[in-house]
Amino acid sequence: MQPHYDPRSIEQEAQAFWAQRNSFRSIEDPAKPKFYCLSMFPYPSGKLHMGHVRNYTIGDVLTRCYRMRGYNVLQPMGWDAFGLPAENAAMANRVPPAKWTYDNIAAMKRQLQGLGFALDWERELATCRPEYYKWNQWLFTRLFRKGLAYKKTGIVNWDPVDQTVLANEQVIDGRGWRTGAPVEKREIPMYFFRITAYAEELLAALDRMDGWPEQVKLMQKNWIGKSEGVRIGFEYQLENQKKVLWVFTTRADTLMGTTFLAVAAEHPIAAFAAKKNAQLAEFVEECKRGAVAEADLAQLEKKGMPTGLYCTHPISGEKLPVWVGNYVLMGYGEGAVMGVPAHDERDYAFALKYALPINCVIRHPAGDAVPQPWKPAYAETGRCINSGKYDGLEYQAAVDAIAADLKAKGLGDKQVQWRLRDWGISRQRYWGCPIPIVHCASCGDVPVPDEDLPVRLPEHLVPDGTGNPLAKMPEFYQTQCPSCGEPAKRETDTMDTFVDSSWYFARYACPDNDRAMLDARANYWMAVDQYIGGIEHAILHLLYSRFFTRAMKAEGLLEVEEPFTNLLTQGMVLAESYYSDAQGRREWINPAEVEVTRDARGKILGGRTRDGREVVYDGIGTMSKSKNNGVDPQAMIDKYGADTARFYIIFASPPTNTLEWSDESVEGSFRFLKRLWAYCVRFDSSGPGMTDDLAKATRFEIHSVLRQANYDLAKHQFNTVASAAMKILNALERFAGGRNKVTEEGVSILLRLLSPITPHVCHHLWRELGFGEDLLQAGWPEPDPAALEQEEIEYVVQVGGKTRGSLRAPRSAGQPALESLVRESELVQRYATGKPIRRIIVVPGKLINVVV
RNA sequence: GCCGGAAUGGCGGAAUCGGUAGACGCAGCGGACUCAAAAUCCGCCGACCGCAAGGUCAUGAGAGUUCGAGUCUCUCUUCCGGCACCA
């Protein structure tokens, strides 16, 4: 046996062993219980980042545990290969996105292989390959024919200089990232998936998904946002015609407190009123400038302008002014709201600003008038006041009565409203899956027939930032109508990359099938038993995948309707970021280049670069290209090996926590593996024998730690499993007695327990010490109940709730025996002198509290 | 702004059902080995008071429930994630 731990050689050797045996190839086998373990596939950016290493190590730990427990495990890998970064790289380097992407895939695949993950590479897929995206297109045409995919207009960010649509990410402080021009909103035709058709189902199923974190289910529930309320009509006259302005509210009980109405800038009433009012037209235009991201809109200063139109209150008949308000969203409800300033915070701020009346109609403890400033209590429900016939009614009774009266007048009824909007999938970009539609002057939008799929994306183009190159390429868009044969124009928009990632998990079951999207193998492997990925995907990706799985089930492609039985959301990997301020432009400096200065408490003040420039500390955050704070895991792997990298990342923090990168602690992980190696080197040489008592104590300690480790493993707290391995090694070293029955059992437990985390070194030592041919076949270690038996138990003794010491008692001692033991004990004599004992609380096996 | 989460020594974290706060590591300090350094090994390591025995305080802040609170309840602060065209 080599005297020193040399990760490079043993890792290569172990990987060659697994490759030669095809250890990780998965074959459908109905006789064995299956376990489909999936980590979110990476975007091929070129290099693995720390988040990837974390994600795939967590998945690999689970995969290897289940494999050793006898499950038929599938752990595949692929590439989420379409997307914006490839186009950005193309512009920067004048390389086609395809070439850049394929090169990146090759580089990252080598990195993944070097980490020794138990992956079935025969099932590898890439979403940019026609064999894959053909089925995106095929399913799209199916959904299109069913009406689950349809066309309508949508609002996008428009860069007026580059004449191009921008992603939200490309809008910085309301300006285009390349041109700096103020961004405008623009309405264009787009395709949508009717995810709202599944809103009720997607919501209801959450209650049955026990394997998902409550946190994620709650986020999805709020995102879907079912609210039950009332749709209310306010009549108005327009060019001598009677019209109705509809609003939706969940607080119909406050209807009598309505003092104004507000509509979104995109509302038809706003457009109509703006025609005769230049000032209003200017305001409506102002609202339409700027970016589309909801976070930006929500933080705008509340502004409004009257339209000059008045509506009639459906109950009181009062005239109410109609305003345009920039805080009203066209995309939710009716694009119009009733303004009840006394009981809604935003309406209140608006009314205060524009001196609109505030009428209090709900009794609340804070008083019946609404003074400044706003208090959250004003928005609470309560008994109606100042509301005529509704006075005295509680919330539900008031809503019921008002809804009934409105219904009788034809001016409203109860309604369910969803926050969830249909999923717009059109992207005016090149590097994505072409939408399989042909626009024909006489036949309209015609889906491409199956025999003409896939619509291939040309792979040689280089975008220049001024719109989609496909739209400038007649060879691509000139075609014939599949229906009438006349010349027609092919759609040049591509699909949102979320479409690609909404079904890839099922395709891993049958990536080689060129005749069908999915086959029977998908029903064997689906659903994914354990899905692992970043918490940042908690809503969009996971919700879209749930929708797609239902849509695929409806097509008869799958038997399951939920794709992921258990979900583990890993925390983000964070790092510090620093910038130097040069003429108002921030230059981001990689933390590896910064010497940090700290205050006396160790808090970071700032730092300087190696060449002496002052840098500003910008706090801690996700590793990102834009802040240049990514730490390359390859440096750690090259220096210490894959096992150290894997051990560090598991040991540093529990999977669901954020992980703050620190390269200092990597050294400690490496030291542990060296210590393990050194112990095994001297393991075979004989030492002094063990007494029975020592053997018993050693076994008790090792099996207790193992029991705890298995418990932690079940709740996916892997960092303490790594600690457990360290504790076992500490115990073995402390009781160093050479190779005997007890230490042999200890080492066998240690290597098996540790092997999912550091598979290479464990594989090597397992064979070297003669435990067997292949550790993967060894089976999972379970604690021996006999080793855990104890005759005496140590009780913690508290007096008046304060810990004062401990007391040994036989395991069999009951409450009365323990009480008399503790009364006589020296501890109680000392701490309870003179005070009468009122009560003695005994927690069996643990603690005795003497209440005085 | 809205939705979700987090906060424990100098640092990462542990504490299973409300029952010894700080397991296991990192950093630091002291020592052994060495001509020396690295590596390795041994010891110490929350704060304050005390020669010591020991005591008091302490889990972001403030209140509450309890024999007993890091854990439960309420209020607040700070940080992180998402907000529909980043993936």
Short mmCIF file of C-alpha atoms in Angstrom, two decimals, chain A residues 360-778:
data_model
loop_
_atom_site.label_atom_id
_atom_site.label_comp_id
_atom_site.label_asym_id
_atom_site.label_seq_id
_atom_site.Cartn_x
_atom_site.Cartn_y
_atom_site.Cartn_z
CA CYS A 360 -64.49 54.64 6.31
CA VAL A 361 -66.94 51.72 6.01
CA ILE A 362 -65.48 49.04 8.29
CA ARG A 363 -65.47 49.29 12.08
CA HIS A 364 -62.08 48.48 13.51
CA PRO A 365 -60.42 48.94 16.90
CA ALA A 366 -58.29 51.80 15.63
CA GLY A 367 -61.38 53.96 15.28
CA ASP A 368 -63.95 54.69 12.61
CA ALA A 369 -62.16 57.60 11.02
CA VAL A 370 -58.91 57.01 9.21
CA PRO A 371 -56.24 59.42 10.38
CA GLN A 372 -52.72 59.60 9.04
CA PRO A 373 -50.56 57.65 8.80
CA TRP A 374 -51.77 54.35 7.37
CA LYS A 375 -52.07 51.43 9.79
CA PRO A 376 -52.27 47.81 8.60
CA ALA A 377 -55.32 47.37 10.88
CA TYR A 378 -57.37 49.50 8.47
CA ALA A 379 -57.17 46.72 5.87
CA GLU A 380 -58.56 44.09 8.23
CA THR A 381 -62.09 42.79 7.85
CA GLY A 382 -64.81 43.71 10.33
CA ARG A 383 -68.38 44.93 10.69
CA CYS A 384 -69.77 47.28 8.03
CA ILE A 385 -70.59 50.87 8.96
CA ASN A 386 -71.72 53.88 6.88
CA SER A 387 -72.91 51.31 4.34
CA GLY A 388 -76.68 51.79 4.37
CA LYS A 389 -78.55 48.50 4.38
CA TYR A 390 -75.31 46.55 4.86
CA ASP A 391 -74.51 48.19 8.21
CA GLY A 392 -73.72 45.68 10.90
CA LEU A 393 -72.87 42.80 8.57
CA GLU A 394 -69.63 40.89 9.01
CA TYR A 395 -67.28 40.30 6.08
CA GLN A 396 -68.79 37.16 4.56
CA ALA A 397 -72.40 38.25 5.10
CA ALA A 398 -71.67 41.64 3.54
CA VAL A 399 -69.95 40.10 0.51
CA ASP A 400 -72.86 37.65 0.05
CA ALA A 401 -75.50 40.40 0.31
CA ILE A 402 -73.68 42.81 -2.00
CA ALA A 403 -72.94 40.08 -4.58
CA ALA A 404 -76.63 39.07 -4.55
CA ASP A 405 -77.82 42.65 -5.03
CA LEU A 406 -75.34 43.22 -7.86
CA LYS A 407 -76.38 40.00 -9.55
CA ALA A 408 -80.02 41.09 -9.43
CA LYS A 409 -79.06 44.29 -11.26
CA GLY A 410 -76.83 42.46 -13.77
CA LEU A 411 -73.83 44.41 -12.46
CA GLY A 412 -71.77 41.72 -10.86
CA ASP A 413 -71.42 38.30 -9.35
CA LYS A 414 -69.02 36.21 -7.35
CA GLN A 415 -65.93 35.25 -9.30
CA VAL A 416 -62.76 33.26 -8.86
CA GLN A 417 -59.65 35.11 -10.03
CA TRP A 418 -56.19 33.70 -10.59
CA ARG A 419 -52.90 35.48 -10.34
CA LEU A 420 -51.35 32.89 -12.65
CA ARG A 421 -51.08 34.08 -16.25
CA ASP A 422 -50.71 32.03 -19.38
CA TRP A 423 -47.12 31.20 -20.27
CA GLY A 424 -45.74 33.29 -23.13
CA ILE A 425 -43.18 31.16 -24.94
CA SER A 426 -42.22 33.25 -28.00
CA ARG A 427 -38.71 34.66 -28.01
CA GLN A 428 -37.47 36.93 -30.77
CA ARG A 429 -34.12 35.19 -30.61
CA TYR A 430 -32.03 32.84 -32.66
CA TRP A 431 -30.52 30.27 -30.29
CA GLY A 432 -33.65 28.36 -29.36
CA CYS A 433 -36.11 25.81 -30.63
CA PRO A 434 -38.00 27.13 -33.71
CA ILE A 435 -41.76 27.42 -33.21
CA PRO A 436 -43.25 25.02 -35.80
CA ILE A 437 -45.82 27.33 -37.38
CA VAL A 438 -46.19 28.56 -40.97
CA HIS A 439 -48.08 31.80 -41.58
CA CYS A 440 -50.22 31.57 -44.67
CA ALA A 441 -52.16 34.50 -46.15
CA SER A 442 -55.18 32.32 -46.78
CA CYS A 443 -54.95 29.49 -44.22
CA GLY A 444 -53.66 31.52 -41.24
CA ASP A 445 -51.32 29.91 -38.68
CA VAL A 446 -50.70 26.34 -39.80
CA PRO A 447 -48.74 23.92 -37.62
CA VAL A 448 -45.89 22.11 -39.39
CA PRO A 449 -46.98 18.51 -40.15
CA ASP A 450 -45.25 15.66 -38.27
CA GLU A 451 -43.40 14.41 -41.36
CA ASP A 452 -41.70 17.82 -41.76
CA LEU A 453 -40.42 17.88 -38.18
CA PRO A 454 -38.03 18.89 -36.88
CA VAL A 455 -37.92 22.45 -38.17
CA ARG A 456 -34.15 22.61 -38.04
CA LEU A 457 -32.34 25.58 -36.63
CA PRO A 458 -29.41 26.59 -38.84
CA GLU A 459 -26.29 26.27 -36.69
CA HIS A 460 -23.88 28.58 -38.49
CA LEU A 461 -25.37 32.04 -37.76
CA VAL A 462 -23.74 34.71 -35.60
CA PRO A 463 -26.20 37.21 -34.10
CA ASP A 464 -25.19 40.88 -33.95
CA GLY A 465 -27.56 42.24 -31.30
CA THR A 466 -29.98 43.86 -33.73
CA GLY A 467 -32.81 41.38 -33.72
CA ASN A 468 -33.18 37.74 -34.67
CA PRO A 469 -30.90 36.62 -37.53
CA LEU A 470 -33.52 34.05 -38.58
CA ALA A 471 -35.82 36.95 -39.52
CA LYS A 472 -33.14 38.17 -41.95
CA MET A 473 -32.65 34.77 -43.57
CA PRO A 474 -35.06 34.08 -46.45
CA GLU A 475 -33.74 30.48 -46.82
CA PHE A 476 -35.16 29.88 -43.38
CA TYR A 477 -38.44 31.72 -43.43
CA GLN A 478 -39.54 31.35 -47.08
CA THR A 479 -41.64 28.23 -47.36
CA GLN A 480 -44.91 26.82 -48.63
CA CYS A 481 -48.12 26.51 -46.70
CA PRO A 482 -48.45 22.87 -45.61
CA SER A 483 -52.17 23.19 -46.11
CA CYS A 484 -52.65 24.94 -49.50
CA GLY A 485 -49.12 24.81 -50.94
CA GLU A 486 -48.97 28.58 -51.63
CA PRO A 487 -45.84 30.56 -50.69
CA ALA A 488 -45.92 31.30 -46.97
CA LYS A 489 -43.71 32.62 -44.18
CA ARG A 490 -42.26 30.43 -41.49
CA GLU A 491 -42.41 31.68 -37.89
CA THR A 492 -38.96 32.98 -36.89
CA ASP A 493 -39.52 33.22 -33.14
CA THR A 494 -38.04 30.46 -31.01
CA MET A 495 -39.31 28.93 -27.79
CA ASP A 496 -38.56 29.98 -24.23
CA THR A 497 -35.84 27.65 -22.94
CA PHE A 498 -38.16 26.73 -20.07
CA VAL A 499 -40.04 24.64 -22.64
CA ASP A 500 -36.93 22.51 -23.19
CA SER A 501 -36.47 21.95 -19.47
CA SER A 502 -40.12 21.14 -18.77
CA TRP A 503 -39.93 17.53 -19.96
CA TYR A 504 -36.24 16.52 -20.23
CA PHE A 505 -36.58 14.40 -17.07
CA ALA A 506 -38.94 12.05 -18.93
CA ARG A 507 -36.82 11.90 -22.07
CA TYR A 508 -33.87 10.46 -20.12
CA ALA A 509 -35.87 7.24 -20.01
CA CYS A 510 -35.70 6.88 -23.80
CA PRO A 511 -33.31 9.41 -25.38
CA ASP A 512 -32.64 7.06 -28.30
CA ASN A 513 -36.23 6.82 -29.52
CA ASP A 514 -36.52 8.59 -32.89
CA ARG A 515 -40.11 7.55 -33.51
CA ALA A 516 -41.82 8.80 -30.37
CA MET A 517 -41.39 11.49 -27.75
CA LEU A 518 -41.69 8.94 -24.92
CA ASP A 519 -42.19 5.19 -24.67
CA ALA A 520 -42.91 2.50 -22.05
CA ARG A 521 -39.51 3.04 -20.43
CA ALA A 522 -40.71 6.49 -19.33
CA ASN A 523 -43.50 4.83 -17.39
CA TYR A 524 -40.98 2.55 -15.71
CA TRP A 525 -38.72 5.38 -14.50
CA MET A 526 -41.19 8.23 -13.97
CA ALA A 527 -41.89 9.92 -11.63
CA VAL A 528 -38.49 11.19 -10.55
CA ASP A 529 -38.10 9.85 -7.00
CA GLN A 530 -35.69 12.56 -5.90
CA TYR A 531 -35.20 15.85 -7.71
CA ILE A 532 -32.44 18.16 -6.57
CA GLY A 533 -31.79 21.71 -7.62
CA GLY A 534 -31.48 25.32 -6.66
CA ILE A 535 -34.15 27.07 -4.63
CA GLU A 536 -34.17 29.79 -7.31
CA HIS A 537 -36.19 27.37 -9.46
CA ALA A 538 -38.87 26.95 -6.79
CA ILE A 539 -41.59 28.55 -8.90
CA LEU A 540 -41.12 28.83 -12.66
CA HIS A 541 -39.24 25.71 -13.75
CA LEU A 542 -41.01 23.45 -11.29
CA LEU A 543 -44.47 24.81 -12.10
CA TYR A 544 -43.92 24.58 -15.87
CA SER A 545 -42.67 21.00 -15.47
CA ARG A 546 -45.78 20.11 -13.48
CA PHE A 547 -47.94 21.65 -16.22
CA PHE A 548 -46.07 19.81 -18.98
CA THR A 549 -46.33 16.49 -17.18
CA ARG A 550 -50.10 16.92 -17.06
CA ALA A 551 -50.19 17.91 -20.72
CA MET A 552 -48.09 14.85 -21.63
CA LYS A 553 -50.38 12.62 -19.59
CA ALA A 554 -53.36 14.02 -21.46
CA GLU A 555 -51.59 13.09 -24.73
CA GLY A 556 -51.22 9.51 -23.45
CA LEU A 557 -47.44 9.83 -23.23
CA LEU A 558 -47.10 9.28 -19.48
CA GLU A 559 -49.05 7.65 -16.67
CA VAL A 560 -48.03 10.01 -13.88
CA GLU A 561 -49.25 13.56 -13.49
CA GLU A 562 -46.68 14.88 -11.02
CA PRO A 563 -43.08 14.72 -12.27
CA PHE A 564 -41.13 14.92 -8.99
CA THR A 565 -42.13 12.84 -5.96
CA ASN A 566 -39.51 14.28 -3.63
CA LEU A 567 -37.82 17.62 -3.99
CA LEU A 568 -34.65 18.85 -2.35
CA THR A 569 -33.97 22.53 -2.90
CA GLN A 570 -30.31 23.23 -2.34
CA GLY A 571 -29.21 26.61 -1.11
CA MET A 572 -27.23 28.97 -3.26
CA VAL A 573 -23.44 29.14 -3.15
CA LEU A 574 -22.49 32.65 -2.18
CA ALA A 575 -19.30 34.63 -2.35
CA GLU A 576 -18.21 38.13 -1.49
CA SER A 577 -18.04 40.67 -4.27
CA TYR A 578 -15.80 43.72 -4.65
CA TYR A 579 -15.55 46.54 -7.13
CA SER A 580 -13.19 49.39 -7.80
CA ASP A 581 -14.79 52.65 -8.75
CA ALA A 582 -13.13 54.17 -11.78
CA GLN A 583 -14.82 57.30 -13.13
CA GLY A 584 -18.24 56.19 -11.96
CA ARG A 585 -17.97 52.83 -13.72
CA ARG A 586 -17.73 49.82 -11.50
CA GLU A 587 -15.05 47.33 -12.31
CA TRP A 588 -15.78 44.06 -10.52
CA ILE A 589 -12.76 42.36 -8.98
CA ASN A 590 -12.72 38.64 -8.33
CA PRO A 591 -12.52 37.92 -4.57
CA ALA A 592 -9.48 35.71 -5.23
CA GLU A 593 -7.62 38.90 -6.21
CA VAL A 594 -8.56 40.92 -3.15
CA GLU A 595 -6.74 41.25 0.14
CA VAL A 596 -9.51 41.92 2.60
CA THR A 597 -9.33 44.44 5.44
CA ARG A 598 -11.46 43.78 8.50
CA ASP A 599 -12.48 45.61 11.64
CA ALA A 600 -11.71 44.35 15.15
CA ARG A 601 -14.78 42.08 15.13
CA GLY A 602 -13.76 40.48 11.85
CA LYS A 603 -16.33 42.33 9.75
CA ILE A 604 -15.22 43.14 6.24
CA LEU A 605 -14.51 46.82 5.64
CA GLY A 606 -13.07 46.67 2.14
CA GLY A 607 -9.82 45.66 0.61
CA ARG A 608 -7.20 46.25 -1.98
CA THR A 609 -5.97 44.44 -5.05
CA ARG A 610 -2.50 42.99 -5.30
CA ASP A 611 -1.39 46.05 -7.25
CA GLY A 612 -2.64 48.24 -4.42
CA ARG A 613 -5.95 49.63 -5.71
CA GLU A 614 -8.69 50.26 -3.14
CA VAL A 615 -11.78 48.15 -3.66
CA VAL A 616 -15.27 48.52 -2.20
CA TYR A 617 -16.97 45.57 -0.50
CA ASP A 618 -20.39 44.97 -2.05
CA GLY A 619 -21.64 42.35 0.39
CA ILE A 620 -22.25 38.68 -0.13
CA GLY A 621 -24.35 37.26 -2.90
CA THR A 622 -24.74 34.60 -5.54
CA MET A 623 -21.75 33.91 -7.71
CA SER A 624 -22.38 35.67 -10.99
CA LYS A 625 -20.55 36.71 -14.08
CA SER A 626 -21.82 40.27 -13.76
CA LYS A 627 -20.17 40.67 -10.36
CA ASN A 628 -17.11 38.58 -11.28
CA ASN A 629 -17.26 36.77 -7.94
CA GLY A 630 -17.34 33.21 -9.21
CA VAL A 631 -14.89 30.81 -7.59
CA ASP A 632 -13.71 28.13 -10.02
CA PRO A 633 -14.05 24.71 -8.39
CA GLN A 634 -11.51 23.26 -10.83
CA ALA A 635 -8.64 24.90 -8.93
CA MET A 636 -9.71 23.05 -5.77
CA ILE A 637 -10.13 19.77 -7.67
CA ASP A 638 -6.72 20.08 -9.31
CA LYS A 639 -5.01 20.81 -6.03
CA TYR A 640 -6.72 18.31 -3.70
CA GLY A 641 -8.64 15.88 -5.90
CA ALA A 642 -12.33 15.20 -6.45
CA ASP A 643 -12.88 13.46 -3.11
CA THR A 644 -11.68 16.47 -1.11
CA ALA A 645 -13.86 18.79 -3.20
CA ARG A 646 -16.87 16.55 -2.67
CA PHE A 647 -16.20 16.14 1.04
CA TYR A 648 -15.74 19.86 1.58
CA ILE A 649 -18.93 20.79 -0.19
CA ILE A 650 -20.97 18.23 1.76
CA PHE A 651 -19.34 19.00 5.10
CA ALA A 652 -19.44 22.79 4.86
CA SER A 653 -23.18 23.23 5.24
CA PRO A 654 -26.46 21.28 5.12
CA PRO A 655 -27.82 21.03 1.55
CA THR A 656 -30.71 23.44 1.94
CA ASN A 657 -28.62 26.23 3.51
CA THR A 658 -26.79 28.83 1.51
CA LEU A 659 -23.10 27.96 1.37
CA GLU A 660 -20.65 30.76 1.88
CA TRP A 661 -17.50 29.92 -0.01
CA SER A 662 -14.28 29.76 2.03
CA ASP A 663 -11.20 28.11 0.61
CA GLU A 664 -9.55 27.84 4.04
CA SER A 665 -11.76 24.99 5.20
CA VAL A 666 -11.01 22.91 2.09
CA GLU A 667 -7.62 22.23 3.61
CA GLY A 668 -9.28 20.57 6.62
CA SER A 669 -11.23 18.19 4.41
CA PHE A 670 -8.03 17.16 2.67
CA ARG A 671 -6.36 16.66 6.05
CA PHE A 672 -9.15 14.27 7.10
CA LEU A 673 -8.69 12.10 4.01
CA LYS A 674 -4.95 12.04 4.59
CA ARG A 675 -5.60 10.98 8.18
CA LEU A 676 -7.96 8.23 6.98
CA TRP A 677 -5.30 7.00 4.58
CA ALA A 678 -2.59 7.02 7.25
CA TYR A 679 -4.82 5.07 9.66
CA CYS A 680 -5.48 2.43 7.02
CA VAL A 681 -1.78 2.16 6.22
CA ARG A 682 -0.96 1.19 9.81
CA PHE A 683 -4.22 -0.72 10.29
CA ASP A 684 -2.76 -4.05 9.17
CA SER A 685 0.22 -3.89 11.47
CA SER A 686 -0.54 -5.54 14.79
CA GLY A 687 -0.87 -3.56 18.01
CA PRO A 688 -1.85 -4.24 21.62
CA GLY A 689 -5.06 -6.17 22.03
CA MET A 690 -8.32 -4.76 23.35
CA THR A 691 -9.82 -5.48 26.73
CA ASP A 692 -13.47 -6.50 26.79
CA ASP A 693 -14.46 -3.17 28.33
CA LEU A 694 -12.59 -1.20 25.68
CA ALA A 695 -14.06 -3.32 22.90
CA LYS A 696 -17.52 -2.72 24.30
CA ALA A 697 -16.98 1.03 24.64
CA THR A 698 -15.56 1.28 21.12
CA ARG A 699 -18.44 -0.64 19.59
CA PHE A 700 -20.95 1.45 21.55
CA GLU A 701 -19.42 4.65 20.26
CA ILE A 702 -19.16 3.54 16.62
CA HIS A 703 -22.67 2.13 16.47
CA SER A 704 -24.16 5.19 18.20
CA VAL A 705 -22.54 7.43 15.63
CA LEU A 706 -23.73 5.16 12.82
CA ARG A 707 -27.29 5.21 14.13
CA GLN A 708 -27.20 9.00 14.22
CA ALA A 709 -25.67 9.13 10.73
CA ASN A 710 -28.43 6.97 9.25
CA TYR A 711 -30.99 9.19 10.93
CA ASP A 712 -29.32 12.31 9.48
CA LEU A 713 -29.09 10.69 6.05
CA ALA A 714 -32.83 10.07 6.02
CA LYS A 715 -33.47 13.76 6.57
CA HIS A 716 -30.80 14.69 3.99
CA GLN A 717 -28.55 16.37 6.52
CA PHE A 718 -25.36 15.21 4.87
CA ASN A 719 -22.96 17.56 6.66
CA THR A 720 -23.42 15.64 9.91
CA VAL A 721 -22.94 12.36 8.06
CA ALA A 722 -19.50 13.67 7.10
CA SER A 723 -18.98 14.63 10.76
CA ALA A 724 -19.99 11.09 11.75
CA ALA A 725 -17.26 9.66 9.53
CA MET A 726 -14.75 11.94 11.27
CA LYS A 727 -16.03 10.84 14.67
CA ILE A 728 -15.63 7.17 13.76
CA LEU A 729 -12.08 7.76 12.61
CA ASN A 730 -11.36 9.70 15.83
CA ALA A 731 -12.72 6.78 17.86
CA LEU A 732 -10.67 4.22 15.93
CA GLU A 733 -7.50 6.27 16.33
CA ARG A 734 -8.11 6.79 20.04
CA PHE A 735 -8.58 3.08 20.73
CA ALA A 736 -5.81 2.12 18.32
CA GLY A 737 -5.45 -1.61 18.78
CA GLY A 738 -4.35 -2.92 15.40
CA ARG A 739 -6.55 -5.13 13.29
CA ASN A 740 -9.05 -7.06 15.36
CA LYS A 741 -12.74 -7.90 15.15
CA VAL A 742 -13.82 -4.55 16.58
CA THR A 743 -11.58 -2.27 14.50
CA GLU A 744 -12.23 -4.29 11.38
CA GLU A 745 -15.96 -3.78 11.84
CA GLY A 746 -15.32 -0.09 12.51
CA VAL A 747 -13.29 0.43 9.34
CA SER A 748 -15.85 -1.49 7.30
CA ILE A 749 -18.63 0.77 8.63
CA LEU A 750 -16.52 3.89 8.08
CA LEU A 751 -15.63 3.11 4.45
CA ARG A 752 -19.19 2.20 3.51
CA LEU A 753 -20.68 5.22 5.28
CA LEU A 754 -18.19 7.58 3.70
CA SER A 755 -18.20 6.06 0.21
CA PRO A 756 -21.13 8.08 -1.21
CA ILE A 757 -19.28 11.28 -0.30
CA THR A 758 -15.71 10.29 -1.21
CA PRO A 759 -16.18 7.25 -3.47
CA HIS A 760 -12.68 6.99 -4.94
CA VAL A 761 -10.61 6.76 -1.78
CA CYS A 762 -13.13 4.43 -0.14
CA HIS A 763 -13.18 2.18 -3.20
CA HIS A 764 -9.40 1.97 -3.13
CA LEU A 765 -9.08 1.30 0.62
CA TRP A 766 -11.89 -1.27 0.56
CA ARG A 767 -10.00 -3.36 -1.96
CA GLU A 768 -6.57 -2.68 -0.50
CA LEU A 769 -7.60 -3.86 2.99
CA GLY A 770 -9.20 -6.98 1.56
CA PHE A 771 -12.84 -6.22 2.41
CA GLY A 772 -13.96 -7.17 -1.06
CA GLU A 773 -13.73 -6.69 -4.79
CA ASP A 774 -16.22 -3.85 -5.25
CA LEU A 775 -17.47 -1.54 -2.51
CA LEU A 776 -20.58 -0.75 -4.58
CA GLN A 777 -21.74 -4.32 -3.92
CA ALA A 778 -21.07 -4.18 -0.16
#
